[in-house]
Short mmCIF file of C-alpha atoms and ligand atoms in Angstrom, two decimals:
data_model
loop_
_atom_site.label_atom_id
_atom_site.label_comp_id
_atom_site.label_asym_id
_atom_site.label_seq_id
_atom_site.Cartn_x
_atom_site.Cartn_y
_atom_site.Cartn_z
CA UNK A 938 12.86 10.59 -22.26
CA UNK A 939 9.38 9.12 -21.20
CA UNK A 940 7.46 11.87 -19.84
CA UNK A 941 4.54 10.68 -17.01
CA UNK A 942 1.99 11.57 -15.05
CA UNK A 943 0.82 10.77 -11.88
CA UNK A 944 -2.37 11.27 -9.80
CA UNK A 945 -1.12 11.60 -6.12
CA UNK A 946 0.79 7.86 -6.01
CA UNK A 947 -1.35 6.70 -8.96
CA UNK A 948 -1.13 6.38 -12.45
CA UNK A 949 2.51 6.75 -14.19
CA UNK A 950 3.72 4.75 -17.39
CA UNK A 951 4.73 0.62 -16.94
CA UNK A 952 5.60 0.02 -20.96
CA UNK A 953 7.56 -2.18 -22.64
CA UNK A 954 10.76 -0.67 -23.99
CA UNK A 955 9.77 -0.76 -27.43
CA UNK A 956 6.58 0.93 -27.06
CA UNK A 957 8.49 4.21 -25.61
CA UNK A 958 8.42 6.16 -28.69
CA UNK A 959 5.13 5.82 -29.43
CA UNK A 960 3.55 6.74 -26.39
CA UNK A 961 6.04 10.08 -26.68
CA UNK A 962 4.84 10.60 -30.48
CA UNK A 963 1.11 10.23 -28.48
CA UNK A 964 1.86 12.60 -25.42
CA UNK A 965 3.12 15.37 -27.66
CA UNK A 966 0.48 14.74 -30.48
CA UNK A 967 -2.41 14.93 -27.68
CA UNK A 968 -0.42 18.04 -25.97
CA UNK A 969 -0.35 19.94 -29.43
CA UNK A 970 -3.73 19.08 -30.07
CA UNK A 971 -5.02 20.63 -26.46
CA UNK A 972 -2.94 23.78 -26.63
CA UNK A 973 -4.82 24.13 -29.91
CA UNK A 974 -8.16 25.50 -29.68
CA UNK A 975 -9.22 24.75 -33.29
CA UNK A 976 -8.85 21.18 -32.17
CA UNK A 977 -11.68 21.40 -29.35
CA UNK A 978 -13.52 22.98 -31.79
CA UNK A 979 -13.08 20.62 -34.44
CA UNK A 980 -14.18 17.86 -31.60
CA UNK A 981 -17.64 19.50 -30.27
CA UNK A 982 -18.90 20.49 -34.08
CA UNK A 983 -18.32 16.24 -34.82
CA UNK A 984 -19.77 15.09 -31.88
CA UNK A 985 -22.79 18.02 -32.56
CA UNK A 986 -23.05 16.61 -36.07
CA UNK A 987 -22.15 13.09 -35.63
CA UNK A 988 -23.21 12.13 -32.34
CA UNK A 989 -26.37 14.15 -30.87
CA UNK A 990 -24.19 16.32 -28.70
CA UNK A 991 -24.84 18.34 -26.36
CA UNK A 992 -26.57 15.38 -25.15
CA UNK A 993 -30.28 16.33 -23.19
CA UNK A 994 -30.33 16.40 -19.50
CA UNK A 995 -33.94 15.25 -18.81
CA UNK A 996 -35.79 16.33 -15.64
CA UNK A 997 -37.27 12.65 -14.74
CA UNK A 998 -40.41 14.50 -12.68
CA UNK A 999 -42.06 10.71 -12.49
CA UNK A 1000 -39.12 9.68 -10.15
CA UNK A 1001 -39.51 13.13 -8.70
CA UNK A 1002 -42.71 12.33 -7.35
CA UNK A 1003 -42.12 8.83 -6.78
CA UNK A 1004 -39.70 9.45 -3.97
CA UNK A 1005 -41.39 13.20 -3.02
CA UNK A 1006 -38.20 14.49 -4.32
CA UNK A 1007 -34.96 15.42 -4.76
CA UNK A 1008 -35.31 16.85 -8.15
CA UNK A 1009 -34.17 13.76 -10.16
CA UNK A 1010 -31.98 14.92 -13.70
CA UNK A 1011 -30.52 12.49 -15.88
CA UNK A 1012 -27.65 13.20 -18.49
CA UNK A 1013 -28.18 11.01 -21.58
CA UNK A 1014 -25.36 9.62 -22.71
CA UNK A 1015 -27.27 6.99 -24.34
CA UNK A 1016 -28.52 9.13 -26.86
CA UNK A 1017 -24.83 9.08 -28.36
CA UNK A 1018 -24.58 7.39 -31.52
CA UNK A 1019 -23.75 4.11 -30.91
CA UNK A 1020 -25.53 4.26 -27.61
CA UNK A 1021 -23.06 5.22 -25.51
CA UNK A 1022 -20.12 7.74 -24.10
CA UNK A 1023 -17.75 5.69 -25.95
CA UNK A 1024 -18.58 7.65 -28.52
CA UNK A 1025 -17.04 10.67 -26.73
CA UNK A 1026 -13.85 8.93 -26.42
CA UNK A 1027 -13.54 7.15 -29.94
CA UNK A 1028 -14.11 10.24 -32.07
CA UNK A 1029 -11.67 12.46 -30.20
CA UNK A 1030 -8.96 9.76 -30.43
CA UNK A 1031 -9.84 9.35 -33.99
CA UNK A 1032 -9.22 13.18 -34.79
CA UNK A 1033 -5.47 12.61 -33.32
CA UNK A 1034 -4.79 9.53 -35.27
CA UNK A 1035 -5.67 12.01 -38.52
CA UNK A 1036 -3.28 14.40 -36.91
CA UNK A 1037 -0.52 11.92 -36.59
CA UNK A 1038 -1.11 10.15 -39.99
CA UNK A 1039 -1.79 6.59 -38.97
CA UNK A 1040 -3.79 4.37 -41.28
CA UNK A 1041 -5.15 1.57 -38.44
CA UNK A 1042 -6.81 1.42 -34.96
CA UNK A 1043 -6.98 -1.57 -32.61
CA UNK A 1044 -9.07 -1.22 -29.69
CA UNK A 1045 -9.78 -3.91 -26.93
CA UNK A 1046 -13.73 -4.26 -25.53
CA UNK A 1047 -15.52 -6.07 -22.74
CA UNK A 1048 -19.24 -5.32 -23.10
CA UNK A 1049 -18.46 -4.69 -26.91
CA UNK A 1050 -19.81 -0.88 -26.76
CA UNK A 1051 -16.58 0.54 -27.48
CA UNK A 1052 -15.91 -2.15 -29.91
CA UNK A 1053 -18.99 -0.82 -31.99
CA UNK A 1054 -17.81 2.69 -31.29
CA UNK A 1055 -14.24 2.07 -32.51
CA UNK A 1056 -15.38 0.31 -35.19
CA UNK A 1057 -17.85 3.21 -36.32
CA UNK A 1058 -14.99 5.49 -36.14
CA UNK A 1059 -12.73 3.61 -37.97
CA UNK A 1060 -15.20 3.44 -41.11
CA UNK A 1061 -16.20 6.81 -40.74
CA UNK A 1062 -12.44 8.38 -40.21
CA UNK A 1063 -11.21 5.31 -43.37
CA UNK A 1064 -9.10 3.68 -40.94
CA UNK A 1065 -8.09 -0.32 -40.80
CA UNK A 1066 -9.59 -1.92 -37.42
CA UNK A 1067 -9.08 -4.25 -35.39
CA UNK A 1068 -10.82 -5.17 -31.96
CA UNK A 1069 -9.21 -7.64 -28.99
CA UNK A 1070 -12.29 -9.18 -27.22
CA UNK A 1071 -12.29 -12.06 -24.94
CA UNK A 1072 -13.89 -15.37 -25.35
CA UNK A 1073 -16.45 -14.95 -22.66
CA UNK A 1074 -17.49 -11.71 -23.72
CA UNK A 1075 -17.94 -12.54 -27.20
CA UNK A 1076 -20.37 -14.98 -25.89
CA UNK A 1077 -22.37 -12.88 -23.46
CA UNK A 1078 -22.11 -10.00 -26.34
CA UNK A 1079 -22.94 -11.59 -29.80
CA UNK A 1080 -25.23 -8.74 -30.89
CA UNK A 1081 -21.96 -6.08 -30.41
CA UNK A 1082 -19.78 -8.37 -32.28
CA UNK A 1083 -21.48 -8.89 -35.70
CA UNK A 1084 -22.23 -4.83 -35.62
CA UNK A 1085 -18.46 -4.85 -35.40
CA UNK A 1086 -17.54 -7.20 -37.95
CA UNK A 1087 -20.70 -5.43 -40.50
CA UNK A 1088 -18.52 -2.60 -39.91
CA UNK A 1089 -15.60 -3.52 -41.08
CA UNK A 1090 -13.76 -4.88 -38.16
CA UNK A 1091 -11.89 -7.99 -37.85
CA UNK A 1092 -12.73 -9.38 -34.02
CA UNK A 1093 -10.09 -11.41 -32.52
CA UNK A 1094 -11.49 -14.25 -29.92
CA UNK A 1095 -8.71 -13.97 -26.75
CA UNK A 1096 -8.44 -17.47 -25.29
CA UNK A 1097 -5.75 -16.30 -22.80
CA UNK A 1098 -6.09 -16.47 -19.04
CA UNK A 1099 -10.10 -15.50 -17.90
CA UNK A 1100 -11.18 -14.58 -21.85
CA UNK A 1101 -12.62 -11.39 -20.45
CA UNK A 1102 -11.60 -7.34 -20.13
CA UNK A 1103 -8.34 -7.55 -19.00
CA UNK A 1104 -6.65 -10.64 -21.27
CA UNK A 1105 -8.23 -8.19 -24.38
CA UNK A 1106 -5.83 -5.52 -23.14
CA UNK A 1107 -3.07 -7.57 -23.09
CA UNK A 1108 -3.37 -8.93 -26.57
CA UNK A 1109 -3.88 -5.21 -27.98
CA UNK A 1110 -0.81 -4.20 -26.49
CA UNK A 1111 1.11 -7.34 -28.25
CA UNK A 1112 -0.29 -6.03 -31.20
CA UNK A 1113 1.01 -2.39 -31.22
CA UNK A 1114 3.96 -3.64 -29.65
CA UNK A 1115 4.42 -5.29 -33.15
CA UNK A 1116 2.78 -2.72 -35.27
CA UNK A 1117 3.27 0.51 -34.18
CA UNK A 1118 4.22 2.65 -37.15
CA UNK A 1119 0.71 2.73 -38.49
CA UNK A 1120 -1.49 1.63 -35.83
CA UNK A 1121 -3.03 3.50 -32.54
CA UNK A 1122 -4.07 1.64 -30.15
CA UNK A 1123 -7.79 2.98 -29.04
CA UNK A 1124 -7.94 2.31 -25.48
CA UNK A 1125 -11.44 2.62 -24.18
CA UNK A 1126 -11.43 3.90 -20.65
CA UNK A 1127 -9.50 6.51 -18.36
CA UNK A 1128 -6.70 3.76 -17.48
CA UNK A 1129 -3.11 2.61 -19.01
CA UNK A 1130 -0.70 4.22 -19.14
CA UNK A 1131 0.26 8.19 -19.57
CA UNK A 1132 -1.58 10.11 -21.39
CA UNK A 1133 -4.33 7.31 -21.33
CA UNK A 1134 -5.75 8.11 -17.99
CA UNK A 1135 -6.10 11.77 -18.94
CA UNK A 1136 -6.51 11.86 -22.62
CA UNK A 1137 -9.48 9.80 -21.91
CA UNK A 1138 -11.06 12.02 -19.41
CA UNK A 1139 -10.28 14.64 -21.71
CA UNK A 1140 -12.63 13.95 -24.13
CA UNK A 1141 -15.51 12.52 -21.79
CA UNK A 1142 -15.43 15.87 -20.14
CA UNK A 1143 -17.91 16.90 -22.63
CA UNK A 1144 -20.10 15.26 -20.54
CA UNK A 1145 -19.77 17.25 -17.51
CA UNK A 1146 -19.07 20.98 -19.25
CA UNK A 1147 -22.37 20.18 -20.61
CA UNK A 1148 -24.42 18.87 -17.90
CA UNK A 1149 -23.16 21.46 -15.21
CA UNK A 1150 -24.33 24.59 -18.05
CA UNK A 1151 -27.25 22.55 -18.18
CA UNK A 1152 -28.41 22.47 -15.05
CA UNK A 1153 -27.53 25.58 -14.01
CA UNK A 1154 -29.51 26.99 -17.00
CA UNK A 1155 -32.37 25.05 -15.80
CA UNK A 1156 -32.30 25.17 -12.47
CA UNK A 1157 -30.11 28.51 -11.07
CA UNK A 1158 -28.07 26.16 -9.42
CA UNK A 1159 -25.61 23.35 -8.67
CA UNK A 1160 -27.02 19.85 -7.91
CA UNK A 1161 -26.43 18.32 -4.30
CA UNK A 1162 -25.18 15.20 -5.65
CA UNK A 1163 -23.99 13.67 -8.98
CA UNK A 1164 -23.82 10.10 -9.77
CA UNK A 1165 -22.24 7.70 -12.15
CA UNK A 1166 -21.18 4.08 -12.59
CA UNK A 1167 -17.28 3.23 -12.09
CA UNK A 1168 -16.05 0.42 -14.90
CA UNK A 1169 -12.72 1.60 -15.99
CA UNK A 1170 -14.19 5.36 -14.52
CA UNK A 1171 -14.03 6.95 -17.84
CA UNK A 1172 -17.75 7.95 -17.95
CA UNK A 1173 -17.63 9.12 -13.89
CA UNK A 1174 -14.41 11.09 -14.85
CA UNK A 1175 -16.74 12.55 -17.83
CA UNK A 1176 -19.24 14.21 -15.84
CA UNK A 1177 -17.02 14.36 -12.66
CA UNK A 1178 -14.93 16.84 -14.38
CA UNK A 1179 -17.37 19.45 -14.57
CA UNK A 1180 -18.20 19.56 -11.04
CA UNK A 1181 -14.38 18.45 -9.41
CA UNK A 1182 -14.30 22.45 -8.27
CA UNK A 1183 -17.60 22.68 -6.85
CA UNK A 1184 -19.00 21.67 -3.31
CA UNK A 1185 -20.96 19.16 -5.38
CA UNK A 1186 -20.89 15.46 -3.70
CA UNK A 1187 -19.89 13.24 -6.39
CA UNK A 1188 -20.81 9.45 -5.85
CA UNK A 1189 -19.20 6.69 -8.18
CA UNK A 1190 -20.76 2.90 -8.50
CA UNK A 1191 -19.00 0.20 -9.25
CA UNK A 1192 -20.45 -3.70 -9.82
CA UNK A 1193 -21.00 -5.22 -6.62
CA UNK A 1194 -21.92 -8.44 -8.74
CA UNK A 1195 -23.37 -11.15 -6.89
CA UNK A 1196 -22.39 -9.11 -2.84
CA UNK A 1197 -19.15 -7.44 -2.17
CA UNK A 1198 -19.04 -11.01 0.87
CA UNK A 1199 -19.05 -13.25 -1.56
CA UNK A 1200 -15.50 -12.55 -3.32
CA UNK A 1201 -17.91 -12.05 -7.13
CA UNK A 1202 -17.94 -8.92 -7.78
CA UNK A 1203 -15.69 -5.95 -9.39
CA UNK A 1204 -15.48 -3.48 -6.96
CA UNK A 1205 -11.98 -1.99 -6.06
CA UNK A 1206 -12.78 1.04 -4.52
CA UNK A 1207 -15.91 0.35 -2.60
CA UNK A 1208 -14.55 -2.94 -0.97
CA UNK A 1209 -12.26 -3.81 0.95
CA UNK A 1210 -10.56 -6.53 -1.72
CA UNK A 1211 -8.33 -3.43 -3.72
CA UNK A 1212 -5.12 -3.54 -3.29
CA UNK A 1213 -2.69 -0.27 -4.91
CA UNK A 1214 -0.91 -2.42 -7.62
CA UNK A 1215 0.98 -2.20 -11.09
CA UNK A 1216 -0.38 -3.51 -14.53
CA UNK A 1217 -1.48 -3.06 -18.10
CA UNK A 1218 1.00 -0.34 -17.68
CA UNK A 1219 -0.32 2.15 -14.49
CA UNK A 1220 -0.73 1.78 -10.78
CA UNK A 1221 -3.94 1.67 -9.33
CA UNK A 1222 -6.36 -0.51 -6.86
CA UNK A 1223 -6.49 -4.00 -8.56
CA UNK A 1224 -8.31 -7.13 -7.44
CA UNK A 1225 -5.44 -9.34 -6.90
CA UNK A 1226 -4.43 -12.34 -5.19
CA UNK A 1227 -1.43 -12.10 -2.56
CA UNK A 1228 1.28 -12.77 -5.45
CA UNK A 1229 -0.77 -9.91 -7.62
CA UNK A 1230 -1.96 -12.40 -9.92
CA UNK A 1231 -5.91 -10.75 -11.40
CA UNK A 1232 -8.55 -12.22 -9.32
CA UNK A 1233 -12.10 -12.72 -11.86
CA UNK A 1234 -14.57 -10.52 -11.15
CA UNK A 1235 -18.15 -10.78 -11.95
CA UNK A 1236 -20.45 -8.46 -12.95
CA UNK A 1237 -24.13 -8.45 -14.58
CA UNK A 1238 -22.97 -5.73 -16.67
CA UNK A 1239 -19.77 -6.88 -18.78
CA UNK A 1240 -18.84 -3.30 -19.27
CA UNK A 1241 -18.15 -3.16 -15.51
CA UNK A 1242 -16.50 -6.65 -15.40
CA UNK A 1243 -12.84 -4.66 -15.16
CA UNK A 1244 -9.92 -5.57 -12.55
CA UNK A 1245 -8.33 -2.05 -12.58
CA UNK A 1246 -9.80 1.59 -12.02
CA UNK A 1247 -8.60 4.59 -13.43
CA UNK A 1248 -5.83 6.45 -11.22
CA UNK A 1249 -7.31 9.59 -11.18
CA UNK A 1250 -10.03 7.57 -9.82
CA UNK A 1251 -8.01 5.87 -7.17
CA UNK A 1252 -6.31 9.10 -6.01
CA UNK A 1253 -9.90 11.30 -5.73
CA UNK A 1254 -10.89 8.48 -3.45
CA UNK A 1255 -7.74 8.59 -1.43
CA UNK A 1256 -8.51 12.46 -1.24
CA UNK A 1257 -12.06 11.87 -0.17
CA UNK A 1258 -13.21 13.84 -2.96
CA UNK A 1259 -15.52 11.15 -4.60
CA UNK A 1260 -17.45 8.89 -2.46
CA UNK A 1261 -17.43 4.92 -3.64
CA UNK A 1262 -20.60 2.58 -3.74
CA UNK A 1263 -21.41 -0.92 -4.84
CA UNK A 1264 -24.70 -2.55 -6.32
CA UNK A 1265 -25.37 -6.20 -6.69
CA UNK A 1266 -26.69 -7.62 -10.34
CA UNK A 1267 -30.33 -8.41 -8.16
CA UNK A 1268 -30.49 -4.89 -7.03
CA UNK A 1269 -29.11 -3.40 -10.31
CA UNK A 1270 -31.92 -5.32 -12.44
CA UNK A 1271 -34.40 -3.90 -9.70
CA UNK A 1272 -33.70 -0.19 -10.57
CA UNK A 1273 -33.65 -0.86 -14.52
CA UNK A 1274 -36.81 -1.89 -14.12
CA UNK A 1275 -37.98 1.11 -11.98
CA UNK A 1276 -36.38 3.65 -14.50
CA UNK A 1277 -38.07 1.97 -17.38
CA UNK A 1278 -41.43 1.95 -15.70
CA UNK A 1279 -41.51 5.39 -14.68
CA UNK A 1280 -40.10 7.42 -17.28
CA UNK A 1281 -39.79 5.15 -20.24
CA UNK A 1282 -35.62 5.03 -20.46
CA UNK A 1283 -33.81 1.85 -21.58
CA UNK A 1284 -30.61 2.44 -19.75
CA UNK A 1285 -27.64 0.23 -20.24
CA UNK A 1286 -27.30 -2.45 -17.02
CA UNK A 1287 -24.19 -0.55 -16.26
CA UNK A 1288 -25.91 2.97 -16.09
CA UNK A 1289 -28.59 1.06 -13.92
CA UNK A 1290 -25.95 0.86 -10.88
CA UNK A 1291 -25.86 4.54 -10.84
CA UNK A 1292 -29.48 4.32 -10.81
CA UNK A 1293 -29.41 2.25 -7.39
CA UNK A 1294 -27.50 4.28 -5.69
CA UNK A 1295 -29.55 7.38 -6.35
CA UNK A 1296 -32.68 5.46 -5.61
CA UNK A 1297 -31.04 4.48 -2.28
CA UNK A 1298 -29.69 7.82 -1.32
CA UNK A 1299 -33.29 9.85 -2.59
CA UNK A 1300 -35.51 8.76 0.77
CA UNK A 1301 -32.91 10.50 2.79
CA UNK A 1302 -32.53 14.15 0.78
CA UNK A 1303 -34.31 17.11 0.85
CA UNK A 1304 -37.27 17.46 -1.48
CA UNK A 1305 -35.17 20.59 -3.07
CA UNK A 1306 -31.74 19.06 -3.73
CA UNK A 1307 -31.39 18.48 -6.95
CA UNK A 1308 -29.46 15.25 -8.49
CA UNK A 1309 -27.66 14.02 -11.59
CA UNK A 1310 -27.59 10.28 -12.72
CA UNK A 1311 -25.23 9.87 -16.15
CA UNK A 1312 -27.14 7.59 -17.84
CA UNK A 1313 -23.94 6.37 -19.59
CA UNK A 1314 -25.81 3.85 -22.08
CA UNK A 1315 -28.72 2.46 -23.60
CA UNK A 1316 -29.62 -1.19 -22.76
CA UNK A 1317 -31.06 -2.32 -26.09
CA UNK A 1318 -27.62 -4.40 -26.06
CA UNK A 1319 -28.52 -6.03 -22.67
CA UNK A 1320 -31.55 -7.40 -24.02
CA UNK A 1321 -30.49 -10.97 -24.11
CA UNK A 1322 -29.08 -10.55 -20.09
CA UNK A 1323 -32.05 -8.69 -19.14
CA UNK A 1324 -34.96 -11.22 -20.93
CA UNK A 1325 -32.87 -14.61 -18.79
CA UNK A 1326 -32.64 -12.48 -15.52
CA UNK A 1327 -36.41 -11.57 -15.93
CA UNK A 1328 -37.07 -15.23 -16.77
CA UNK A 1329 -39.48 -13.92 -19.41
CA UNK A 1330 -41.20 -16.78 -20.55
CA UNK A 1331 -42.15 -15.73 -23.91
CA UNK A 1332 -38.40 -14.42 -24.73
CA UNK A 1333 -37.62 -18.04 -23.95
CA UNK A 1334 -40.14 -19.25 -26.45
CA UNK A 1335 -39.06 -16.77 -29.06
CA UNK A 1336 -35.69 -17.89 -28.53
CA UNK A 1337 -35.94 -21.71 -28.57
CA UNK A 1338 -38.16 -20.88 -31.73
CA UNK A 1339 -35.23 -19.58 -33.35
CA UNK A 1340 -32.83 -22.33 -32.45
CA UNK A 1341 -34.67 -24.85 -34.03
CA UNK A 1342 -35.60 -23.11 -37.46
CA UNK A 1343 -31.67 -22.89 -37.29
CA UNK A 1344 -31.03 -26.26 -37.05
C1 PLP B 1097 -22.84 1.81 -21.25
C2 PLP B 1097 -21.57 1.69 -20.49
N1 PLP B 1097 -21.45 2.36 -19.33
C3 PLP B 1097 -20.32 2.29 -18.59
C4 PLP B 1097 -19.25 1.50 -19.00
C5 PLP B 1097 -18.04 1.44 -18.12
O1 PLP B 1097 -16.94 2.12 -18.62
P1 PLP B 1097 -16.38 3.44 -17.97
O2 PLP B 1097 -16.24 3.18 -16.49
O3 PLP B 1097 -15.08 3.65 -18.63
O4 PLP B 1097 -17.34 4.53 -18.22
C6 PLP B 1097 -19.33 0.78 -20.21
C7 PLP B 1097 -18.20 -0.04 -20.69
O5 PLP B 1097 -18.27 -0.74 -21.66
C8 PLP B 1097 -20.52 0.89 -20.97
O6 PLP B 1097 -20.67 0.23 -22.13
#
């Protein structure tokens, strides 16, 4: 029998048939492997080895001043290897594919970050790898894609339904569907179906454990307010998770793309367009038409570009435990550009819409609260998105350059 979890009405497990005893081999390999405490063990001296963990949490004293406090803090997921939390996630989920003797991964990816990572744990852990990533991303994403394929990987174009996020998903589970006696499927956020959701949020929690030592080593206390950007959530969940038991105010972001009025965005908790829904195997808040067919969503950042939110997600909104917020691509490229200026850090375009939010909330806080932004990524990735938005005119040159000593 299927054993399932759910987060207040959220979450639970909508599989095919066939896939049944693999997700049970999964549950009880991940339950072993948390009941073992050689196995977190095993996980933090990796990541500390393999992946700059514990990560820094930097006092940003330039945005400090610039808004005569609060104390700004940012956790720097970025400086993972691969440049992002992914990292957190991929590793972990490597370990238990050792543990349950598979020889391939597949993995799905929008902005191509946990492409990379999956890859870079495939070649590292020996495993066969394959990644499901949608037409339009691969466009918008090029740089991601040939790390992938240097890596090892064979990247599959999806030309079903919007060639984004969500048609990836649905082609990786076709694939272990077919192929499940060797492969794992690698999903990349804190959604899907049991023990997805968790198992996910399990490994990001890194992230908080950290940060909330961290700060409390640096600072004697807990911060006011913590925020993060919202995509699938699994990066939120990360550094969530070490504050869920504290009267810390927790404050997740999601892509308001170009205005929640305008219909182009992906926000699902912080509008009013989410409806509670079931697909890709879990019930959540989904952007979906009246007959619950996927609505597109936009976002600057493709890694937010997502239909679905985790379940744990949509039930600690429901419980008022994490407040939801939007940003729009214009004021998402604003904040980069002030977090660049002022203390020299490249964060990803998604991080950035934590960024606004804090910026937004910092004129109205004491000058002694203290705050944490999870700077989930680096933007080095975004470079192409960032240099057209910009309209810098000598990234255009170099560019055009480069098309025609191609030709
Ligand atoms: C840097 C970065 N931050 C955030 C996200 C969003 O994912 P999640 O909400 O699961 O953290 C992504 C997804 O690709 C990403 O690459």
């Amino acid at each position: 029998m299927l054993k399932t979890k759910y987060y207040g009405e959220f979450g639970g497990s909508f599989i095919p048939e066939i896939l049944v005893s693999t997700f049970d081999q999964l549950i009880r390999a991940f339950n072993e492997a948390k009941a073992d405490p050689s196995f977190w063990q095993e996980y933090t001296e990796l990541m500390s080895t393999y992946s700059c963990r514990p990560t820094p949490l930097t006092f940003a004293d330039n945005l400090t001043r610039h808004f005569k406090g609060p104390r700004f803090y940012i956790k720097r997921e970025d400086l993972n290897h691969t440049g992002a939390h992914k990292a957190n996630n991929v590793m972990g989920q490597g370990l238990l594919v050792k543990r349950m003797g598979k020889t391939r991964v597949i993995a799905e990816t929008g902005a191509g970050q946990h492409g990379v990572a999956t890859a870079t744990m495939a070649a590292k852990f020996g495993f066969e790898c394959t990644i499901y990533m949608g037409e339009v991303d691969i466009e918008r994403q090029r740089p991601n894609v040939f790390w992938m394929e240097r890596l090892g990987a064979t990247v599959v174009p999806v030309k079903d339904g919007t060639r984004i996020l969500k048609d990836a998903i649905n082609e990786a589970l076709r694939d272990w569907a077919t192929n499940m006696d060797n492969t794992h499927y690698v999903l990349g956020t804190a959604c899907g179906a049991h023990p997805f959701p968790e198992m996910v949020s399990y490994f990001q929690s890194i992230i908080g454990k950290e940060a909330r030592e961290q700060i409390l080593k640096r600072e004697g206390r807990l911060p006011t307010r913590v925020y993060a950007c919202v995509g699938g959530g699994s990066n939120a969940l990360g550094i969530f998770n070490g504050f869920l038991d504290d009267p810390v105010e927790l404050v997740g972001v999601e892509a308001g793309g170009r205005g929640l009025d305008t219909g182009r965005h992906a926000s699902r908790l912080a509008s009013r367009d989410g409806t509670v829904g079931v697909a890709q195997g879990y019930k959540t808040y989904f952007l979906q038409n009246m007959d619950g067919q996927m609505r597109e969503t936009h976002s600057v950042a493709a890694g937010l570009d997502y239909v679905g939110v985790s379940p744990i997600l949509s039930s600690l909104k429901d419980q008022g435990r994490v407040r939801f917020e939007s940003a729009t691509d214009k004021e998402v490229l604003e904040a980069f550009s002030l977090t660049l200026k002022k203390e020299g850090l490249i964060s990803a375009l998604e991080s950035a819409h934590a960024f606004v939010q804090a910026y937004k909330e910092a004129p109205h806080m004491a000058k002694d609260d203290i705050i944490i932004i999870n700077q989930s990524g680096r933007g080095d990735k975004d470079i192409f998105l960032i240099a057209e938005a910009l309209a810098d005119p000598e990234w255009i040159k170099f560019i055009q350059k480069k098309a025609k000593d191609y030709k």
